[in-house]
Every structure is written in C-alpha cells, then in structure tokens.
Amino acid sequence: MPSDTPRVTRRTACKTMLASAVTVCAADLIGELPVYALSAPRSLPRVAPGEACISPSAVQDFIAGVEKRVGGLHSFMILQNGKVEAEAYWAPYGPHQPHMLYSLSKSFTSTAVGFAIAEGKVSVDTPVTSYFPDKLPAEQSDNLKAMKVKHLLTMSTGHDKDATGGTTAAADGDWIRAFLALPVEHDPGTKFVYNSAATYMLSAIVQKTTGLKVVDYLRPRLFEKIGIEQPTWETCPHGINTGGWGLAVKTEDIARFGQLYLQDGVWENRRVLPEHWVDTATTKKIVNGDPNAESDWTQGYCYQFWRCRHNAFRGDGAFGQFCVVLPEHNTVIAITSGVGDMQAILDEAWLHLLPALGAKAVDQDATALQKQIAHLEIPYTMPVKPVRSGTQKLNGARYKLNSNSLNLESVRFETRGGKLTAAFKTTSGELNLVGAEKGWAKGEGQLPGIVSHKTAGHLVWIGPDVCELTLCYNETPFIQTLRFSFMPQRDEFNLNISLRFFMGPTQFGQIKGTRVPSQSDFTRTRGE
C-alpha cells in the first residue's frame, strides 16, 4: 500500500489459533466473514508449534519490514520440506479466497505447453505461423516466419516493445490475427522484451492443438492431481484463456504449484509434470539485464519463469503475486499483495527469511508472532479522537448526485445492525456497497475500474459529519475508499472516491450530493 496510507490502530484480537501451524487466519474471525477450516482433506501438512525450522522472529521481521517499506501484504505462506511453517492473511483476505495472479498466470501457461510438448502436440521449434495459417497477414516478414514457440516462451519474439496493447486492441476481438499483423523488428531469439501477448499466443496454440482451453487442459493433468480446486481464468473475446494473466487461485494453491516444481514435478510419489520439464522450464534461456545488479529482474528469463538471486526461480505477477522456489533450501514462498514496489518484497524476504532457512530455529516461542499475525488487517483511516457514530441518522436518507464520470445518479442509505449500505442508482442499474462498523461486511458490487464484484467493507466515522467506507475487493489487489463529507445545514454532501493500487491512489474527482426530501420530511414541514 502507499507509504502515506494511515495505519490501522484498532483490531479485534483473534482468540483462536490453528493448532497445526504457526498461523492465525485473522480474516476468518471478524465481522460476517465465515470461518473456513484449513484442515480440508487435501490441505498441505502443517508443522506443529515448536517444531518449525524457520525462526518465528525472522517471520516477524519479514512482516514488519514489508509493512514499513511498502505496506501490508494480502497473504503469504512459507513451506519448508513440504510442510507449511508459517502463513498469514491480512483481513479481510483469507485462505478460502482466490486471488488474481496477473502475470504469475504465465508460469501455469508454460506448464500447459510442457504437457502439450510431452504429448507430441506442440514443439518449441515449430514456427508460430504454422499453427494459424488462416490468420496470417497478406505479407509476412522473414522475422515473423522465423518466430517459433520457444521465442514465445522466452519473451524473445523479435518485437521492439510489448505487443499486448496492439494485440488486445483488435476491433474484431481477434487477438491472434492482430498479433501476427504486428511488425517484428528484430530477429527472434536475439532480444528480451517482456511480452504478455506472447503468452496469450502460447495459450492459443495449446487450445488450437488440444481442443481445450488451457484451464480445462490443465484440470486433469495438473490442478486435480495436486489439489487445486475451482481455478478460474479470463478469456479473450474469442474464448481463449488470456494466458499471460487472468488466472485466480488461492494462496495455498500457489504454494502447491511451487512445491510441485521444487519436487521436480513429482507429487505424493507420482510424476505429474513431464520428466525433465522442471529443469527445462526454470533454467536461464536468455539474458535480460545485468546479472550482477541487485535486482531479481535481471537474473535471466526461462520458459515463463524468472531466475532470482540466491539461485532461486519464481513466477510473479503485477502488484506482488509471487511463487518463489529456493531449491537449495527446500523452500517455497507464496505471496499475494497489492503493492507497487515488488522488488521490496523480495528484498525483505532475502534479508529476513533467507538466513533463517535450513537450520532449526532457536527462538521457538511463537507467541509474539501469533499476536502480530492476529492483528494483520488492510489499513483504513481512524479518527484522531473518538467520534460518535452517525450511521443511524442516515437511515432512509436519499441524495441526488451531480453529473459525474462514474455515471452515479443517486444514493440511498440504509442501516441495520451496525452496517451501512450505500445503494447507488447508476445508469445501468443499482449498486449496493456495504460497510460494517465492526469488522468487515461481505458484499457484492463494483464501482467502475474494478473487475470483481465480491467485496468486504469497513465503515468508520472520522469526524462528526465525515465517514469513510473502505471497500476491499478481496479477490483482487484493489481497495477503494469512499469518503462522505456531510453538510447537514445544507442537506448536501461531498463524495470523494479513490482507488488504492500500484504506486498510489487514483482519484475520481469529487461528487456532490443533494438530499431529496422524503415523504416524512414533507409531512413534518406541513405540520401534519
């Protein structure tokens, strides 16, 4: 989160601790969010308290370091020797929720290609053009003809810049045709250019050669075999999984995927991935910067995986989605977040977690860590001084909104049981946004700019006539804040909406609301 985000100063303490690991799932113990057991039949094994190899203080320092540099994560899970040694979730995120992976999806697409190669359906040396003869431009450059599947895998297609914009802008929704029509300025294989459209083409090739979307192709081969349930994946207008982004799974699913790669593709003593695929997919294939730089983005690129410092490899996605595998330490780190400085997360992992791996922890008292994890929560503004709630007096109030870019026409407030619902009427229907004054209230609905309907909302009064509704779209990295500044003497309010993501908040401008008299107001005015 942005460094200027106000920190949480209040939190209902968790009173329950999972007995099988150094973890407290704060999101499961608040507001109206339901409790989900982590001891599902296919849950990863957890170490017993006092038996973890990683030091509890090292995990504490990692959390504190990330919080200080870039704000809170959404979740993390650390596996050593195949067991969960530490995990945490920032409320209202929780273990039961899928999370958008963004470009971490690429590593799953690469895995699908690995299966297709093993089944003889795809070859890394086959020209890309041969898969789509009906989509080719009238004139094909030599560089386009020379582009092969391996160049898609290694982000060395020959494009001078990321082809995603030009691909997804296709007016007819035909991303394949648009990709093949783009100029290819360089010899394929000679230049690394990060290119999500290249991964989309890998997805298209898998679907063309197998007859299945990547998510369906992977279901019996990967997902079901390692216990990943109900993955979802976005598609292009023509029904092809986007490949380079769009997959959503749970934090533990990310950890499972990393553990499978750590174990050379073997799961519960059964081979899942094709033999030799892990080595093929995770060894450096192309230079992408100075390997001596203190950056994990210049250590070399593989087949849709990155090499890291400390002889690790990873898949990652925008806003801080990570699957980091450290073979020398028999460790996997899975992370979801909503931050801009992704390098900062890895820096803190290397600084605090790496030295603690591989040796029996000395400080086995995990009490302080348990307390820290129990209070983890997405930040929201708190009043400088205690403020009496004004929620109840809003019940039934309706306001007409001035013209605005979000196409919001009016809002009606409803209160019940310490919750406030802001029921917006829009040009396309009604939108109900809910916030609880204690904990987080589950809801559904989205303001423009968000791709998920599921929300968790918290309401706080930060002044006598000012309240803030924090909406966490808790299957995404995105958090939205609606600040209502009421002017009772004028029957008006000003609404400021901001979206917290990446490098800082995005403002949507101020919206003015004017109260619409209710029938009861009219009756009182006439003295009846």
Coordinates of C-alpha atoms in Angstrom, one line a residue:
M1 CA 0.0 0.0 0.0
P2 CA 1.2 3.6 -0.5
S3 CA 3.5 4.8 2.3
D4 CA 1.2 7.6 3.3
T5 CA -1.7 5.3 3.9
P6 CA -3.0 5.7 7.5
R7 CA -2.2 2.6 9.6
V8 CA -4.8 0.6 11.5
T9 CA -4.9 1.5 15.1
R10 CA -7.7 -0.9 16.2
R11 CA -8.3 -4.6 15.7
T12 CA -10.5 -7.2 17.3
A13 CA -8.0 -9.7 18.6
C14 CA -8.2 -13.3 17.3
K15 CA -9.0 -15.7 20.1
T16 CA -8.5 -18.9 18.1
M17 CA -5.2 -20.2 16.8
L18 CA -4.8 -23.1 14.4
A19 CA -3.1 -25.8 16.3
S20 CA -1.3 -27.3 13.4
A21 CA 1.0 -24.4 12.3
V22 CA 2.4 -21.0 13.3
T23 CA -0.6 -19.2 11.9
V24 CA -3.7 -17.2 12.8
C25 CA -6.1 -16.5 10.0
A26 CA -7.4 -13.1 11.0
A27 CA -9.9 -12.9 8.2
D28 CA -11.8 -15.9 9.4
L29 CA -12.6 -14.4 12.8
I30 CA -14.1 -11.0 12.0
G31 CA -17.3 -9.4 11.1
E32 CA -19.6 -11.5 9.0
L33 CA -16.9 -13.3 7.1
P34 CA -17.4 -17.1 7.5
V35 CA -14.9 -19.4 9.1
Y36 CA -13.2 -21.8 6.7
A37 CA -11.2 -24.7 8.1
L38 CA -7.6 -25.1 6.8
S39 CA -7.8 -28.8 7.6
A40 CA -9.5 -29.7 4.4
P41 CA -8.9 -33.3 3.1
R42 CA -6.3 -32.1 0.7
S43 CA -4.8 -29.4 2.8
L44 CA -1.0 -29.1 2.9
P45 CA 0.6 -30.5 6.1
R46 CA 1.3 -28.0 8.8
V47 CA 4.1 -28.3 11.3
A48 CA 3.2 -28.4 15.0
P49 CA 4.0 -25.4 17.1
G50 CA 7.6 -25.6 18.4
E51 CA 8.7 -27.8 15.5
A52 CA 9.1 -25.2 12.8
C53 CA 12.6 -24.8 11.3
I54 CA 12.2 -21.2 10.5
S55 CA 12.6 -18.8 13.4
P56 CA 9.3 -17.0 14.4
S57 CA 11.3 -13.8 14.9
A58 CA 12.5 -14.0 11.3
V59 CA 8.9 -14.1 10.1
Q60 CA 8.0 -11.2 12.4
D61 CA 10.9 -9.2 11.0
F62 CA 9.8 -10.0 7.4
I63 CA 6.3 -8.8 8.1
A64 CA 7.5 -5.7 9.8
G65 CA 10.0 -4.9 7.0
V66 CA 7.4 -5.2 4.3
E67 CA 4.9 -3.1 6.3
K68 CA 7.5 -0.4 6.7
R69 CA 8.6 -0.3 3.1
V70 CA 5.5 -0.9 1.0
G71 CA 2.6 -1.6 3.3
G72 CA 0.8 -4.8 4.2
L73 CA 0.7 -7.9 2.0
H74 CA -2.5 -9.8 1.5
S75 CA -1.2 -13.2 2.4
F76 CA 1.9 -15.3 2.5
M77 CA 2.8 -19.0 3.1
I78 CA 6.2 -20.5 3.7
L79 CA 6.8 -24.2 3.0
Q80 CA 10.0 -25.9 4.1
N81 CA 10.5 -29.6 3.5
G82 CA 7.0 -29.9 2.1
K83 CA 5.2 -28.5 5.2
V84 CA 3.7 -25.2 6.0
E85 CA 5.8 -23.5 8.6
A86 CA 4.2 -20.0 8.6
E87 CA 1.3 -18.3 7.0
A88 CA -0.7 -15.1 7.4
Y89 CA -3.7 -13.3 5.9
W90 CA -4.4 -9.6 6.1
A91 CA -8.1 -9.3 6.9
P92 CA -10.4 -9.3 5.0
Y93 CA -8.3 -11.6 2.8
G94 CA -8.4 -15.2 3.8
P95 CA -7.3 -18.7 3.0
H96 CA -10.6 -19.6 1.3
Q97 CA -10.5 -16.8 -1.3
P98 CA -8.9 -17.0 -4.8
H99 CA -6.7 -14.1 -5.7
M100 CA -5.9 -12.6 -9.1
L101 CA -2.4 -13.8 -10.1
Y102 CA -1.8 -11.4 -13.0
S103 CA 1.4 -12.5 -14.7
L104 CA 2.0 -15.4 -12.3
S105 CA -0.5 -17.0 -14.7
K106 CA 2.3 -17.2 -17.2
S107 CA 4.1 -20.0 -15.3
F108 CA 0.9 -22.1 -15.4
T109 CA 0.6 -21.4 -19.2
S110 CA 4.1 -22.6 -19.6
T111 CA 3.2 -25.7 -17.7
A112 CA 0.4 -26.4 -20.1
V113 CA 2.9 -26.1 -23.0
G114 CA 5.1 -28.6 -21.2
F115 CA 2.3 -31.1 -21.2
A116 CA 1.5 -30.4 -24.9
I117 CA 5.1 -31.0 -25.8
A118 CA 5.3 -34.3 -23.9
E119 CA 2.1 -35.4 -25.7
G120 CA 3.5 -34.6 -29.1
K121 CA 1.0 -31.8 -29.9
V122 CA 3.5 -28.9 -29.7
S123 CA 7.2 -28.4 -30.5
V124 CA 9.3 -25.5 -29.3
D125 CA 11.0 -25.4 -32.8
T126 CA 7.7 -25.1 -34.7
P127 CA 7.1 -21.7 -36.3
V128 CA 4.2 -19.8 -34.7
T129 CA 2.7 -19.1 -38.2
S130 CA 2.2 -22.8 -38.9
Y131 CA -0.5 -23.0 -36.2
F132 CA -2.6 -20.3 -37.6
P133 CA -2.5 -20.3 -41.5
D134 CA -5.9 -18.7 -41.7
K135 CA -4.9 -15.7 -39.5
L136 CA -1.7 -14.6 -41.3
P137 CA -1.3 -11.2 -42.9
A138 CA -1.1 -11.0 -46.7
E139 CA 2.6 -10.2 -46.5
Q140 CA 4.8 -11.9 -43.9
S141 CA 8.2 -10.7 -42.9
D142 CA 11.2 -13.0 -42.5
N143 CA 11.2 -12.3 -38.8
L144 CA 7.6 -13.3 -38.4
K145 CA 8.3 -16.5 -40.3
A146 CA 11.3 -17.2 -38.0
M147 CA 9.3 -16.8 -34.8
K148 CA 9.0 -20.1 -33.0
V149 CA 7.2 -21.4 -30.0
K150 CA 10.5 -21.2 -28.0
H151 CA 10.6 -17.5 -28.7
L152 CA 7.1 -17.0 -27.2
L153 CA 8.3 -19.0 -24.2
T154 CA 11.4 -16.8 -23.7
M155 CA 9.9 -13.4 -24.5
S156 CA 12.3 -13.1 -27.4
T157 CA 9.7 -12.8 -30.2
G158 CA 11.6 -10.1 -32.0
H159 CA 9.1 -7.3 -31.1
D160 CA 10.7 -4.0 -30.2
K161 CA 8.1 -3.5 -27.4
D162 CA 5.4 -5.4 -25.6
A163 CA 2.9 -6.4 -28.2
T164 CA 0.0 -6.7 -25.7
G165 CA -1.5 -3.3 -26.4
G166 CA -1.6 -3.8 -30.2
T167 CA -2.9 -7.3 -29.7
T168 CA -5.8 -6.7 -27.3
A169 CA -6.9 -3.5 -29.2
A170 CA -8.2 -5.6 -32.1
A171 CA -11.6 -4.1 -33.1
D172 CA -13.0 -7.5 -34.1
G173 CA -11.6 -9.2 -30.9
D174 CA -9.3 -11.5 -33.0
W175 CA -6.2 -11.2 -30.9
I176 CA -4.3 -13.9 -32.9
R177 CA -4.7 -12.1 -36.2
A178 CA -3.8 -8.8 -34.5
F179 CA -0.6 -10.3 -33.0
L180 CA 0.5 -11.8 -36.3
A181 CA -0.1 -8.5 -38.1
L182 CA 2.3 -6.5 -35.8
P183 CA 5.7 -5.6 -37.1
V184 CA 8.6 -7.9 -35.9
E185 CA 11.6 -5.6 -35.8
H186 CA 14.3 -7.9 -34.6
D187 CA 15.5 -11.4 -35.3
P188 CA 13.6 -13.7 -32.9
G189 CA 15.7 -15.0 -30.1
T190 CA 18.1 -12.1 -30.0
K191 CA 16.3 -9.6 -27.7
F192 CA 14.3 -10.0 -24.5
V193 CA 11.2 -7.9 -24.4
Y194 CA 8.6 -8.6 -21.7
N195 CA 5.5 -9.5 -23.8
S196 CA 2.2 -10.8 -22.3
A197 CA 0.8 -11.2 -25.8
A198 CA 3.4 -13.8 -26.4
T199 CA 2.0 -15.8 -23.6
Y200 CA -1.5 -15.4 -24.9
M201 CA -0.3 -16.9 -28.2
L202 CA 1.0 -19.9 -26.2
S203 CA -2.5 -20.3 -24.8
A204 CA -3.9 -20.0 -28.2
I205 CA -1.5 -22.7 -29.5
V206 CA -2.4 -25.1 -26.7
Q207 CA -6.1 -24.6 -27.4
K208 CA -5.6 -25.0 -31.2
T209 CA -3.7 -28.2 -30.8
T210 CA -5.6 -29.9 -28.0
G211 CA -9.1 -28.5 -28.5
L212 CA -9.3 -27.3 -24.9
K213 CA -8.8 -24.0 -23.1
V214 CA -5.6 -24.0 -21.0
V215 CA -7.6 -24.1 -17.8
D216 CA -9.5 -27.2 -18.9
Y217 CA -6.4 -28.8 -20.4
L218 CA -4.6 -28.4 -17.0
R219 CA -7.5 -29.5 -14.9
P220 CA -7.0 -33.3 -15.1
R221 CA -3.2 -33.0 -15.7
L222 CA -2.2 -30.5 -13.0
F223 CA -5.0 -28.9 -10.9
E224 CA -6.8 -32.1 -9.8
K225 CA -3.6 -34.0 -9.2
I226 CA -2.1 -31.5 -6.8
G227 CA -5.4 -30.4 -5.1
I228 CA -6.1 -27.0 -6.8
E229 CA -9.8 -26.6 -6.7
Q230 CA -12.0 -24.3 -8.8
P231 CA -9.4 -22.3 -10.7
T232 CA -10.8 -19.6 -12.9
W233 CA -9.2 -18.0 -16.0
E234 CA -10.2 -15.0 -18.0
T235 CA -10.7 -15.4 -21.8
C236 CA -10.3 -13.2 -24.8
P237 CA -13.3 -12.2 -26.9
H238 CA -12.9 -15.4 -28.9
G239 CA -13.0 -17.7 -25.9
I240 CA -9.2 -18.4 -25.5
N241 CA -7.7 -18.1 -22.0
T242 CA -5.6 -14.9 -21.8
G243 CA -2.6 -17.0 -20.8
G244 CA -0.3 -14.1 -19.7
W245 CA -2.8 -13.0 -17.0
G246 CA -6.3 -13.8 -15.7
L247 CA -5.8 -16.9 -13.5
A248 CA -7.2 -16.8 -10.0
V249 CA -6.4 -19.4 -7.3
K250 CA -5.9 -19.5 -3.5
T251 CA -2.6 -18.7 -1.7
E252 CA -2.2 -22.4 -0.8
D253 CA -2.7 -23.3 -4.5
I254 CA 0.3 -21.1 -5.4
A255 CA 2.3 -22.9 -2.7
R256 CA 1.2 -26.3 -4.1
F257 CA 2.4 -25.2 -7.6
G258 CA 5.7 -24.1 -6.3
Q259 CA 6.1 -27.3 -4.3
L260 CA 5.4 -29.4 -7.4
Y261 CA 8.2 -27.6 -9.2
L262 CA 10.5 -27.9 -6.1
Q263 CA 9.9 -31.7 -6.2
D264 CA 10.9 -31.9 -9.9
G265 CA 7.3 -32.4 -10.9
V266 CA 6.5 -35.3 -8.5
W267 CA 3.5 -35.1 -6.2
E268 CA 2.8 -37.7 -3.5
N269 CA 5.3 -40.1 -5.1
R270 CA 3.6 -39.8 -8.5
R271 CA 5.0 -38.0 -11.5
V272 CA 2.8 -35.2 -12.6
L273 CA 4.9 -33.0 -14.8
P274 CA 6.7 -34.5 -17.8
E275 CA 10.2 -35.7 -16.9
H276 CA 12.9 -33.1 -17.2
W277 CA 10.3 -30.3 -17.7
V278 CA 11.1 -28.5 -14.5
D279 CA 14.8 -28.2 -15.4
T280 CA 13.9 -27.2 -18.9
A281 CA 11.4 -24.6 -17.8
T282 CA 13.4 -23.0 -15.0
T283 CA 16.9 -22.7 -16.3
K284 CA 18.1 -19.4 -17.9
K285 CA 17.3 -19.2 -21.6
I286 CA 18.0 -15.5 -22.3
V287 CA 19.8 -12.6 -20.8
N288 CA 17.5 -9.8 -19.6
G289 CA 19.9 -7.4 -17.8
D290 CA 23.0 -7.2 -15.7
P291 CA 23.1 -10.4 -13.5
N292 CA 25.4 -8.6 -11.1
A293 CA 22.8 -6.0 -10.3
E294 CA 20.9 -6.1 -7.0
S295 CA 17.7 -6.9 -8.8
D296 CA 15.7 -10.0 -9.2
W297 CA 14.5 -8.9 -12.7
T298 CA 18.0 -9.1 -14.3
Q299 CA 19.0 -12.7 -13.4
G300 CA 17.8 -14.2 -16.7
Y301 CA 14.5 -15.4 -18.1
C302 CA 13.4 -19.0 -18.6
Y303 CA 10.2 -20.5 -20.0
Q304 CA 7.8 -18.1 -18.4
F305 CA 9.7 -18.2 -15.1
W306 CA 12.3 -15.8 -13.8
R307 CA 15.6 -16.6 -12.3
C308 CA 16.2 -14.9 -8.9
R309 CA 19.2 -14.1 -6.8
H310 CA 20.3 -16.8 -4.4
N311 CA 19.9 -19.5 -7.1
A312 CA 16.1 -19.3 -6.8
F313 CA 13.5 -19.1 -9.5
R314 CA 10.0 -17.7 -9.5
G315 CA 6.7 -16.9 -11.2
D316 CA 5.4 -13.5 -10.4
G317 CA 2.6 -11.1 -11.2
A318 CA 1.7 -7.4 -11.0
F319 CA 1.1 -5.8 -7.6
G320 CA 3.2 -8.5 -5.9
Q321 CA 1.9 -12.0 -6.6
F322 CA 4.8 -14.5 -6.1
C323 CA 5.6 -18.1 -6.2
V324 CA 9.3 -18.3 -5.2
V325 CA 11.2 -21.6 -5.2
L326 CA 14.5 -22.0 -3.4
P327 CA 15.8 -25.5 -4.2
E328 CA 18.9 -25.2 -2.0
H329 CA 16.7 -24.6 1.0
N330 CA 13.9 -26.9 0.0
T331 CA 11.6 -23.9 0.4
V332 CA 8.6 -22.3 -1.3
I333 CA 7.3 -18.9 -0.6
A334 CA 3.8 -17.9 -1.9
I335 CA 2.7 -14.3 -1.6
T336 CA -0.3 -12.2 -2.7
S337 CA -0.4 -8.5 -2.3
G338 CA -1.3 -5.1 -3.8
V339 CA 1.9 -3.2 -3.8
G340 CA 3.9 -1.2 -6.4
D341 CA 7.5 -2.0 -5.4
M342 CA 7.7 -5.7 -5.9
Q343 CA 11.4 -5.8 -5.5
A344 CA 11.0 -4.5 -2.0
I345 CA 9.1 -7.7 -1.0
L346 CA 11.8 -9.9 -2.3
D347 CA 14.5 -7.7 -0.7
E348 CA 12.8 -8.2 2.7
A349 CA 12.5 -12.0 2.1
W350 CA 16.2 -12.2 1.3
L351 CA 17.1 -10.0 4.3
H352 CA 15.0 -11.8 7.0
L353 CA 13.7 -15.2 5.8
L354 CA 16.7 -16.5 3.8
P355 CA 19.2 -16.5 6.7
A356 CA 16.6 -18.4 8.8
L357 CA 16.1 -21.2 6.3
G358 CA 17.8 -24.6 6.7
A359 CA 18.5 -24.6 10.4
K360 CA 16.5 -25.5 13.5
A361 CA 15.0 -22.3 15.0
V362 CA 16.4 -21.3 18.3
D363 CA 13.7 -18.9 19.4
Q364 CA 10.7 -21.3 19.4
D365 CA 8.4 -19.1 21.4
A366 CA 6.0 -18.1 18.7
T367 CA 3.7 -16.0 21.0
A368 CA 4.8 -12.7 19.6
L369 CA 4.4 -13.9 16.0
Q370 CA 0.9 -15.2 16.8
K371 CA -0.1 -11.9 18.2
Q372 CA 1.3 -10.0 15.3
I373 CA -0.5 -12.2 12.7
A374 CA -3.7 -12.0 14.7
H375 CA -3.8 -8.2 14.2
L376 CA -3.0 -8.1 10.5
E377 CA -5.6 -6.1 8.6
I378 CA -5.9 -3.9 5.5
P379 CA -5.4 -0.3 6.7
Y380 CA -8.2 2.2 6.9
T381 CA -8.4 5.7 8.3
M382 CA -9.0 6.1 12.0
P383 CA -10.2 9.3 13.8
V384 CA -7.6 11.3 15.8
K385 CA -10.1 11.4 18.6
P386 CA -13.1 9.2 19.4
V387 CA -16.1 10.1 17.3
R388 CA -19.7 9.1 17.9
S389 CA -21.2 7.1 15.0
G390 CA -23.6 8.9 12.7
T391 CA -24.7 5.8 10.9
Q392 CA -28.2 5.5 12.3
K393 CA -29.2 9.1 11.4
L394 CA -28.6 8.3 7.8
N395 CA -31.1 5.6 7.6
G396 CA -33.5 6.3 4.7
A397 CA -31.8 9.4 3.5
R398 CA -31.6 9.8 -0.3
Y399 CA -29.4 12.1 -2.2
K400 CA -29.3 13.1 -5.9
L401 CA -25.8 13.2 -7.4
N402 CA -24.5 15.8 -9.8
S403 CA -23.1 14.6 -13.2
N404 CA -20.0 12.5 -12.8
S405 CA -17.7 10.3 -14.7
L406 CA -18.8 7.2 -12.8
N407 CA -22.4 7.6 -14.0
L408 CA -23.8 7.5 -10.5
E409 CA -27.2 9.2 -10.4
S410 CA -28.3 8.9 -6.7
V411 CA -27.6 7.2 -3.4
R412 CA -29.9 5.9 -0.7
F413 CA -28.6 5.0 2.8
E414 CA -29.9 2.1 4.8
T415 CA -28.7 1.0 8.2
R416 CA -29.0 -2.3 10.1
G417 CA -27.1 -3.9 12.8
G418 CA -24.1 -1.6 12.7
K419 CA -23.9 -1.8 8.9
L420 CA -24.4 1.0 6.4
T421 CA -25.5 0.2 2.9
A422 CA -25.0 2.9 0.2
A423 CA -27.4 1.9 -2.5
F424 CA -26.3 3.8 -5.6
K425 CA -28.6 4.1 -8.6
T426 CA -26.5 4.1 -11.8
T427 CA -27.2 4.4 -15.5
S428 CA -27.0 0.6 -15.7
G429 CA -28.9 -0.5 -12.5
E430 CA -28.4 -0.4 -8.7
L431 CA -25.2 -0.9 -6.8
N432 CA -25.2 -1.8 -3.1
L433 CA -22.0 -1.1 -1.2
V434 CA -21.9 -2.3 2.4
G435 CA -19.6 -1.4 5.3
A436 CA -19.6 -2.6 8.9
E437 CA -18.5 -0.5 11.8
K438 CA -17.1 -3.6 13.5
G439 CA -15.1 -6.0 11.3
W440 CA -15.9 -6.3 7.6
A441 CA -19.2 -6.9 5.9
K442 CA -19.4 -9.1 2.9
G443 CA -21.0 -7.6 -0.2
E444 CA -21.1 -7.7 -3.9
G445 CA -21.0 -4.9 -6.5
Q446 CA -18.3 -2.8 -8.1
L447 CA -17.6 0.8 -9.0
P448 CA -16.0 1.4 -12.4
G449 CA -12.4 0.4 -12.7
I450 CA -12.8 -2.9 -10.8
V451 CA -13.2 -6.3 -12.4
S452 CA -14.5 -8.2 -9.3
H453 CA -17.9 -7.9 -7.7
K454 CA -17.0 -9.5 -4.3
T455 CA -16.2 -7.0 -1.6
A456 CA -15.6 -6.7 2.1
G457 CA -16.4 -3.3 3.5
H458 CA -15.5 -1.4 6.7
L459 CA -17.1 1.9 7.8
V460 CA -15.6 4.4 10.2
W461 CA -16.6 7.9 11.3
I462 CA -13.5 10.1 11.3
G463 CA -15.4 13.3 12.2
P464 CA -18.9 14.3 13.4
D465 CA -20.1 14.5 9.8
V466 CA -17.5 12.6 7.9
C467 CA -17.4 8.9 7.3
E468 CA -15.2 6.6 5.2
L469 CA -16.2 3.4 3.6
T470 CA -13.3 1.2 2.7
L471 CA -14.1 -1.4 0.1
C472 CA -11.7 -4.3 -0.3
Y473 CA -12.2 -6.2 -3.5
N474 CA -10.7 -9.2 -1.7
E475 CA -10.2 -11.4 -4.7
T476 CA -8.1 -8.7 -6.3
P477 CA -5.3 -6.3 -5.2
F478 CA -7.7 -3.4 -5.3
I479 CA -9.0 -1.3 -2.4
Q480 CA -11.4 1.6 -2.8
T481 CA -12.2 4.4 -0.4
L482 CA -15.4 6.4 -0.4
R483 CA -15.3 9.5 1.9
F484 CA -18.7 11.2 2.5
S485 CA -18.4 14.7 4.0
F486 CA -21.9 15.8 5.0
M487 CA -23.1 19.3 5.4
P488 CA -26.3 18.9 7.4
Q489 CA -27.2 22.6 7.4
R490 CA -27.3 22.5 3.6
D491 CA -28.6 18.9 3.2
E492 CA -25.6 18.1 1.0
F493 CA -22.5 16.0 1.0
N494 CA -19.3 15.8 -1.0
L495 CA -18.2 12.3 -2.0
N496 CA -14.5 11.6 -2.8
I497 CA -13.6 8.2 -4.2
S498 CA -10.1 6.9 -4.5
L499 CA -8.7 3.6 -5.7
R500 CA -5.6 2.4 -3.9
F501 CA -3.2 0.4 -6.1
F502 CA 0.2 0.2 -7.6
M503 CA 2.2 3.4 -7.0
G504 CA -0.5 5.4 -5.2
P505 CA -4.2 6.4 -5.0
T506 CA -6.1 7.2 -8.1
Q507 CA -8.7 10.0 -7.5
F508 CA -12.1 10.0 -9.4
G509 CA -12.9 13.6 -8.5
Q510 CA -15.5 15.0 -6.1
I511 CA -19.1 14.2 -6.5
K512 CA -21.8 16.4 -4.9
G513 CA -25.0 15.0 -3.4
T514 CA -28.1 17.0 -2.6
R515 CA -30.7 15.5 -0.3
V516 CA -34.1 14.6 -1.7
P517 CA -36.8 15.3 0.8
S518 CA -38.7 12.1 1.9
Q519 CA -42.4 11.9 2.4
S520 CA -41.9 12.1 6.2
D521 CA -39.9 15.3 5.7
F522 CA -42.7 16.8 3.6
T523 CA -45.3 15.8 6.3
R524 CA -43.3 17.4 9.1
T525 CA -42.8 20.6 7.0
R526 CA -46.6 20.9 6.7
G527 CA -47.2 20.2 10.3
E528 CA -49.4 17.2 9.6

